[in-house]
Short mmCIF file of N, CA and C in Angstrom, two decimals:
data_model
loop_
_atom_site.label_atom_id
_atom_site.label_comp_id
_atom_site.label_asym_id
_atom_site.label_seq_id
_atom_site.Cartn_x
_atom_site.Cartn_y
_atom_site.Cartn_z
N UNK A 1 -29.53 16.64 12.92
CA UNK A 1 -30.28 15.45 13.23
C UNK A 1 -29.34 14.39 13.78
N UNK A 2 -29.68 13.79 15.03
CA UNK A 2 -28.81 12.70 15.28
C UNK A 2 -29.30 11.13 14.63
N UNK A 3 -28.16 10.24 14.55
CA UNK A 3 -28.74 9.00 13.66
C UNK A 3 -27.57 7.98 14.78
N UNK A 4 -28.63 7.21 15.72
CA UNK A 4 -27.98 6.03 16.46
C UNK A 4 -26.55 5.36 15.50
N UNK A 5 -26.96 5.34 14.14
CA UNK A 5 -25.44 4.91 13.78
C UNK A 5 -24.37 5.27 13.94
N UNK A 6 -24.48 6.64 14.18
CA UNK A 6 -22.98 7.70 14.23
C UNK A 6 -22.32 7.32 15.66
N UNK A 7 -23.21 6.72 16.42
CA UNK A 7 -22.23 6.34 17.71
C UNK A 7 -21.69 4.99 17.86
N UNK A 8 -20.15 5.20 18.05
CA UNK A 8 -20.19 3.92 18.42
C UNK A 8 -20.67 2.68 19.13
N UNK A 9 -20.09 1.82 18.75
CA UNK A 9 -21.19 0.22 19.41
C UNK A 9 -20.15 -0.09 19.82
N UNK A 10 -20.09 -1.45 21.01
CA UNK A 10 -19.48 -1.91 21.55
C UNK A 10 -18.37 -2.13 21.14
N UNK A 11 -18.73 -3.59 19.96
CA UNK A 11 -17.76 -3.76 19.04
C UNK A 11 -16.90 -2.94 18.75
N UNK A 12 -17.38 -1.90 18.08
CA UNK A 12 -16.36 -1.04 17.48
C UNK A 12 -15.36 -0.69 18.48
N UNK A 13 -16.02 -0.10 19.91
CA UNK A 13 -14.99 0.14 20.85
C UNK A 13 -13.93 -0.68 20.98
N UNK A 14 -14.22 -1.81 21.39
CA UNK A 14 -13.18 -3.56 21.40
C UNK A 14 -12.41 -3.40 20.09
N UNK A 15 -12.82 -3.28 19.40
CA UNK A 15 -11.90 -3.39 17.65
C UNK A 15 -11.30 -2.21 18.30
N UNK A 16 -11.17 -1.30 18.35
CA UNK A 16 -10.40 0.21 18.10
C UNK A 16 -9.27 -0.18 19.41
N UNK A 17 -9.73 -0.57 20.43
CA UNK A 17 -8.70 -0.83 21.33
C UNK A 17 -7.70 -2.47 20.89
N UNK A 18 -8.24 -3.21 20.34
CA UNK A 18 -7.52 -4.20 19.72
C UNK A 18 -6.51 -3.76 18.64
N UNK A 19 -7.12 -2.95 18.14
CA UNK A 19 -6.15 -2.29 16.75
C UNK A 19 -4.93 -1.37 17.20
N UNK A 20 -5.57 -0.81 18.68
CA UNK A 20 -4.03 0.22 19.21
C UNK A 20 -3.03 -0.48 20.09
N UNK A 21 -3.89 -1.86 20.36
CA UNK A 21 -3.09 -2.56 21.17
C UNK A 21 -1.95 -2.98 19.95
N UNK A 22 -2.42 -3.75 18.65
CA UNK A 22 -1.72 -4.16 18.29
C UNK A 22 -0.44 -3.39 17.53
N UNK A 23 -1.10 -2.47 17.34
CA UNK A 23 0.14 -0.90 17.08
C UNK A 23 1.23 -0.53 17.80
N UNK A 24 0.58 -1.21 19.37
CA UNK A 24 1.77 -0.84 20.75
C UNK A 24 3.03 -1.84 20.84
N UNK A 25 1.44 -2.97 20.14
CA UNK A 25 3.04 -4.30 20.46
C UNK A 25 4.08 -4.16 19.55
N UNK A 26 3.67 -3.65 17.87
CA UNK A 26 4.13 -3.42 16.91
C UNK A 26 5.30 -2.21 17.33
N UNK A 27 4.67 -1.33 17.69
CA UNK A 27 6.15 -0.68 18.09
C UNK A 27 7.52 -0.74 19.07
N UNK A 28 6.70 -1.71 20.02
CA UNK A 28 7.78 -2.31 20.94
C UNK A 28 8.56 -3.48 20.21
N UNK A 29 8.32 -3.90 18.65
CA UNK A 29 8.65 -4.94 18.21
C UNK A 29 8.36 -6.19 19.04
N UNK A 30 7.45 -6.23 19.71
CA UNK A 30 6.88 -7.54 20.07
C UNK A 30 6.42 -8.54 18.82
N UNK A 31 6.62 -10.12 19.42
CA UNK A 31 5.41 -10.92 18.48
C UNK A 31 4.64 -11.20 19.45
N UNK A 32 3.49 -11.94 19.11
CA UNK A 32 2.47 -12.09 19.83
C UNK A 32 3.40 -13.03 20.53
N UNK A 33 3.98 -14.00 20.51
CA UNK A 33 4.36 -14.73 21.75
C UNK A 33 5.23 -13.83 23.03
N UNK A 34 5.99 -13.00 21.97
CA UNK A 34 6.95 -12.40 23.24
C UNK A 34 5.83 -11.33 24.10
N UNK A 35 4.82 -10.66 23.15
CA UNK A 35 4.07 -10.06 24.49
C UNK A 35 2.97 -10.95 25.71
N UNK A 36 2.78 -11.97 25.37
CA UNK A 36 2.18 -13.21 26.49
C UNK A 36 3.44 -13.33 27.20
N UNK A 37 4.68 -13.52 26.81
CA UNK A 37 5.21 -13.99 27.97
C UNK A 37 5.95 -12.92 28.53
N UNK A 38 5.80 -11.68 28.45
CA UNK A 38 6.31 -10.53 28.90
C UNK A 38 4.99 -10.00 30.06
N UNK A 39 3.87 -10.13 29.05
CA UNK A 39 2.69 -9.76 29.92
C UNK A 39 1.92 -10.73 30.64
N UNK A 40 1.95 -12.07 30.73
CA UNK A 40 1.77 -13.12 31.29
C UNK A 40 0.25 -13.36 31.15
N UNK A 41 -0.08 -13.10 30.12
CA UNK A 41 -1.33 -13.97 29.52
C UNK A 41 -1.06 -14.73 28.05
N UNK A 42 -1.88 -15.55 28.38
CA UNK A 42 -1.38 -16.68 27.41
C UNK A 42 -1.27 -16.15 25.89
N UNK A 43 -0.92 -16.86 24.74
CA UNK A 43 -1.08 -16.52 23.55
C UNK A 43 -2.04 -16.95 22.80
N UNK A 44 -3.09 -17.64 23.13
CA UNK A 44 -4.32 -17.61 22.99
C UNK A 44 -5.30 -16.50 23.13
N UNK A 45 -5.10 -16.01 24.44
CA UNK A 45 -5.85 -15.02 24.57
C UNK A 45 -5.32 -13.40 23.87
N UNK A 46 -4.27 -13.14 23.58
CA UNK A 46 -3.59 -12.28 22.70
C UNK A 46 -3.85 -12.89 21.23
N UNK A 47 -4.24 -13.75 21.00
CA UNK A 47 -4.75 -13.93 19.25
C UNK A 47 -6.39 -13.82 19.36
N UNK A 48 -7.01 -13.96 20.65
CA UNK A 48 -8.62 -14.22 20.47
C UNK A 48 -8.49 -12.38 20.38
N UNK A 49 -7.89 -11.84 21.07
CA UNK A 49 -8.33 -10.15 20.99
C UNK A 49 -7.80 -9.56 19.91
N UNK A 50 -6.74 -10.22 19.38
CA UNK A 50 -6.67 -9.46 17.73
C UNK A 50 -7.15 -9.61 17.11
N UNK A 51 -7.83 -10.94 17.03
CA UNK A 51 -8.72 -10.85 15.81
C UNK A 51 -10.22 -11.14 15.98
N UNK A 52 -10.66 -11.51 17.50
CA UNK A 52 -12.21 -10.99 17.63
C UNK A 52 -12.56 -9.74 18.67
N UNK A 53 -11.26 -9.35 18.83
CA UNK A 53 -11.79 -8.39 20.12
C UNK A 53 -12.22 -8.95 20.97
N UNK A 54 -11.71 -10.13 21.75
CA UNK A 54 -12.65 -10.62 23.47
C UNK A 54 -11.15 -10.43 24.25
N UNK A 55 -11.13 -10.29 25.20
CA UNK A 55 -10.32 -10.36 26.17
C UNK A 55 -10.92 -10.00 27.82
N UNK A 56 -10.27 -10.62 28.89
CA UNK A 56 -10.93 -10.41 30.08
C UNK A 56 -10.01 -8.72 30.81
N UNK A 57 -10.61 -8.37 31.78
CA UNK A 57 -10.34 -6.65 32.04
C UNK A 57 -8.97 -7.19 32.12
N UNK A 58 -8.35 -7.85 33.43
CA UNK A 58 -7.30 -8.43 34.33
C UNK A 58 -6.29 -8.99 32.80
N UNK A 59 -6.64 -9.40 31.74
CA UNK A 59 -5.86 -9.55 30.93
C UNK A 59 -4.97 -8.47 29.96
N UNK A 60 -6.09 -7.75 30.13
CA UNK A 60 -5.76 -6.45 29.10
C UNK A 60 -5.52 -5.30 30.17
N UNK A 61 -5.55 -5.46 31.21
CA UNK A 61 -4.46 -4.43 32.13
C UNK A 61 -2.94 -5.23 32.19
N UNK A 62 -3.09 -6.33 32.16
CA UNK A 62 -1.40 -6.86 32.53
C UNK A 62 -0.80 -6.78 30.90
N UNK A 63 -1.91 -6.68 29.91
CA UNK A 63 -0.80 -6.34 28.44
C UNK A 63 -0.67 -4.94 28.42
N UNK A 64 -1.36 -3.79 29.06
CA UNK A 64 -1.09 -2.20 29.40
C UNK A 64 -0.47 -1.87 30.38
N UNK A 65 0.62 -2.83 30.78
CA UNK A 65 1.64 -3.24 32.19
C UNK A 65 2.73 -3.22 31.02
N UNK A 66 2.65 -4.22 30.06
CA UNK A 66 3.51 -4.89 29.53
C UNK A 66 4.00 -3.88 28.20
N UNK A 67 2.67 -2.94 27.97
CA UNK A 67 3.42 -2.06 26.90
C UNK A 67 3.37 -0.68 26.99
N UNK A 68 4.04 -0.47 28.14
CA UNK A 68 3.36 0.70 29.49
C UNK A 68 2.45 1.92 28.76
N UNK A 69 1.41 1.22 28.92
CA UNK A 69 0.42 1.65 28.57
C UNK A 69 -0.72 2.00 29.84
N UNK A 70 -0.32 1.88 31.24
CA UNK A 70 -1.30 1.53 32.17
C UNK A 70 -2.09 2.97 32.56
N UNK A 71 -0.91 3.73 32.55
CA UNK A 71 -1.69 5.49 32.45
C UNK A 71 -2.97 5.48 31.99
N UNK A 72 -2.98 4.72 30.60
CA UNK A 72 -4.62 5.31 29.78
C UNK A 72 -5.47 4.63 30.84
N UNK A 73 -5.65 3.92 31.49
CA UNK A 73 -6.96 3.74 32.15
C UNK A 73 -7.14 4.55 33.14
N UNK A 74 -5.85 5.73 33.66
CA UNK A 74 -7.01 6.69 34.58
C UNK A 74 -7.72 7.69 34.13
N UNK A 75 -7.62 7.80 32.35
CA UNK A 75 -9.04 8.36 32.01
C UNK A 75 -10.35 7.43 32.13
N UNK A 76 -10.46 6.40 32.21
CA UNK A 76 -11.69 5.57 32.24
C UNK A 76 -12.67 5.61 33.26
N UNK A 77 -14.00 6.26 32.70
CA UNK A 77 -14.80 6.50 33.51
C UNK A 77 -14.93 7.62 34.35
N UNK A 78 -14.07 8.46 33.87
CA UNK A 78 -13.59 9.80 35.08
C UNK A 78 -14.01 11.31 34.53
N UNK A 79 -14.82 11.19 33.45
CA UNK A 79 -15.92 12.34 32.95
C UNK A 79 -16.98 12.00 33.55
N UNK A 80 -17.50 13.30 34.36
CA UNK A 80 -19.05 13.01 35.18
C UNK A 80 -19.95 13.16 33.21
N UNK A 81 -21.12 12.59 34.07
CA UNK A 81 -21.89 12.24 33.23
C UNK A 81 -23.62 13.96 33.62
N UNK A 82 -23.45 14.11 32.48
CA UNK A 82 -24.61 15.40 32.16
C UNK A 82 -25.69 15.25 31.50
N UNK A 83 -26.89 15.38 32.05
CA UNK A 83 -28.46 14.57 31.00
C UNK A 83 -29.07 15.72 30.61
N UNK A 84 -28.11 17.12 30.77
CA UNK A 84 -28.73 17.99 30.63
C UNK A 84 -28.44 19.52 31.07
N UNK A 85 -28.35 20.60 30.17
CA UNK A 85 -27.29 21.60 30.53
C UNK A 85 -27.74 22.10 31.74
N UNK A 86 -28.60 21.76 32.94
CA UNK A 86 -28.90 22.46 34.03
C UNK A 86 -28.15 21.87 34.71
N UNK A 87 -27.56 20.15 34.56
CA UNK A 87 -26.67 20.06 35.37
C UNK A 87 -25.44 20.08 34.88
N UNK A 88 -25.11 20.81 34.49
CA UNK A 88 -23.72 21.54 33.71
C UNK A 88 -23.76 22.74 34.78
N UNK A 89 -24.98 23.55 34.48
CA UNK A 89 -24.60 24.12 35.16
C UNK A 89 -24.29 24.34 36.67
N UNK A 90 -25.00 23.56 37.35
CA UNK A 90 -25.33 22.58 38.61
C UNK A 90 -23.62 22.41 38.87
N UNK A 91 -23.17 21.85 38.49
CA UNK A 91 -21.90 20.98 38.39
C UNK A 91 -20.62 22.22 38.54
N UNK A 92 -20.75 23.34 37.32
CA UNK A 92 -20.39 25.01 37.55
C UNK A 92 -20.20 25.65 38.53
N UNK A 93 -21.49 25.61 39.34
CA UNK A 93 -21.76 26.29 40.68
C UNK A 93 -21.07 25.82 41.54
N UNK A 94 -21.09 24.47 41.88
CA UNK A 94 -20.32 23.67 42.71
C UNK A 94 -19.44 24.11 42.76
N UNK A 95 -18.25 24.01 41.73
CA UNK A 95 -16.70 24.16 41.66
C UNK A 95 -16.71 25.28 42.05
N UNK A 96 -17.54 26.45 41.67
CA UNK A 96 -17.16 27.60 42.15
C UNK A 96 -17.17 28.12 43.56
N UNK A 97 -17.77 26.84 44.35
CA UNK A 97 -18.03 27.52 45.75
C UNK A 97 -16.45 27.05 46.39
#
C-alpha cells in the first residue's frame, strides 16, 4: 500500500540538502563566515539555509563552487520521467535501435 507520507516533501528535501551542506563545510573546516567569503554569498544567507532551509539556486551553486561540490548537480533532473511501464518499455526500444 502506498501512504503520501512516505514521500518526501519539499521541506524535507531543503533540510537534507542544508544538513549535507553543512557536513561539507564541516569537513573543509569552514565557519560560516569563512564559507561566505570563500563562496561569496553573504553570511546571512548561509545562516537563513542552516537553519530554515531558504536559499536562492545562484547562491547555493556558488557554495557547491566553494566546497567543490558542483559535480552533484549534473545528476539534477537527468532521470527521464516514466507514468508507466509501457513507456519503459517505449524508452527500451529506442535505445535499442
Amino acid at each position: 500500500m502506498f501512504f503520501l507520507l512516505d514521500e518526501p516533501m519539499p521541506g524535507d528535501v531543503s533540510a537534507a540538502i542544508a544538513e549535507r551542506m553543512v557536513a561539507r563545510r564541516k569537513e573543509h573546516k569552514l565557519s560560516q563566515t569563512a564559507l561566505a567569503r570563500k563562496s561569496g554569498v553573504s553570511l546571512g544567507s548561509i545562516r537563513r539555509f542552516e537553519q530554515q532551509h531558504e536559499i536562492s539556486l545562484t547562491a547555493l551553486i556558488n557554495i557547491a563552487f566553494a566546497l567543490s561540490c558542483e559535480q552533484d548537480f549534473e545528476t539534477l533532473f537527468s532521470q527521464p520521467y516514466y507514468a508507466t511501464i509501457d513507456d519503459v518499455i517505449a524508452a527500451r526500444e529506442r535505445e535499442a535501435r
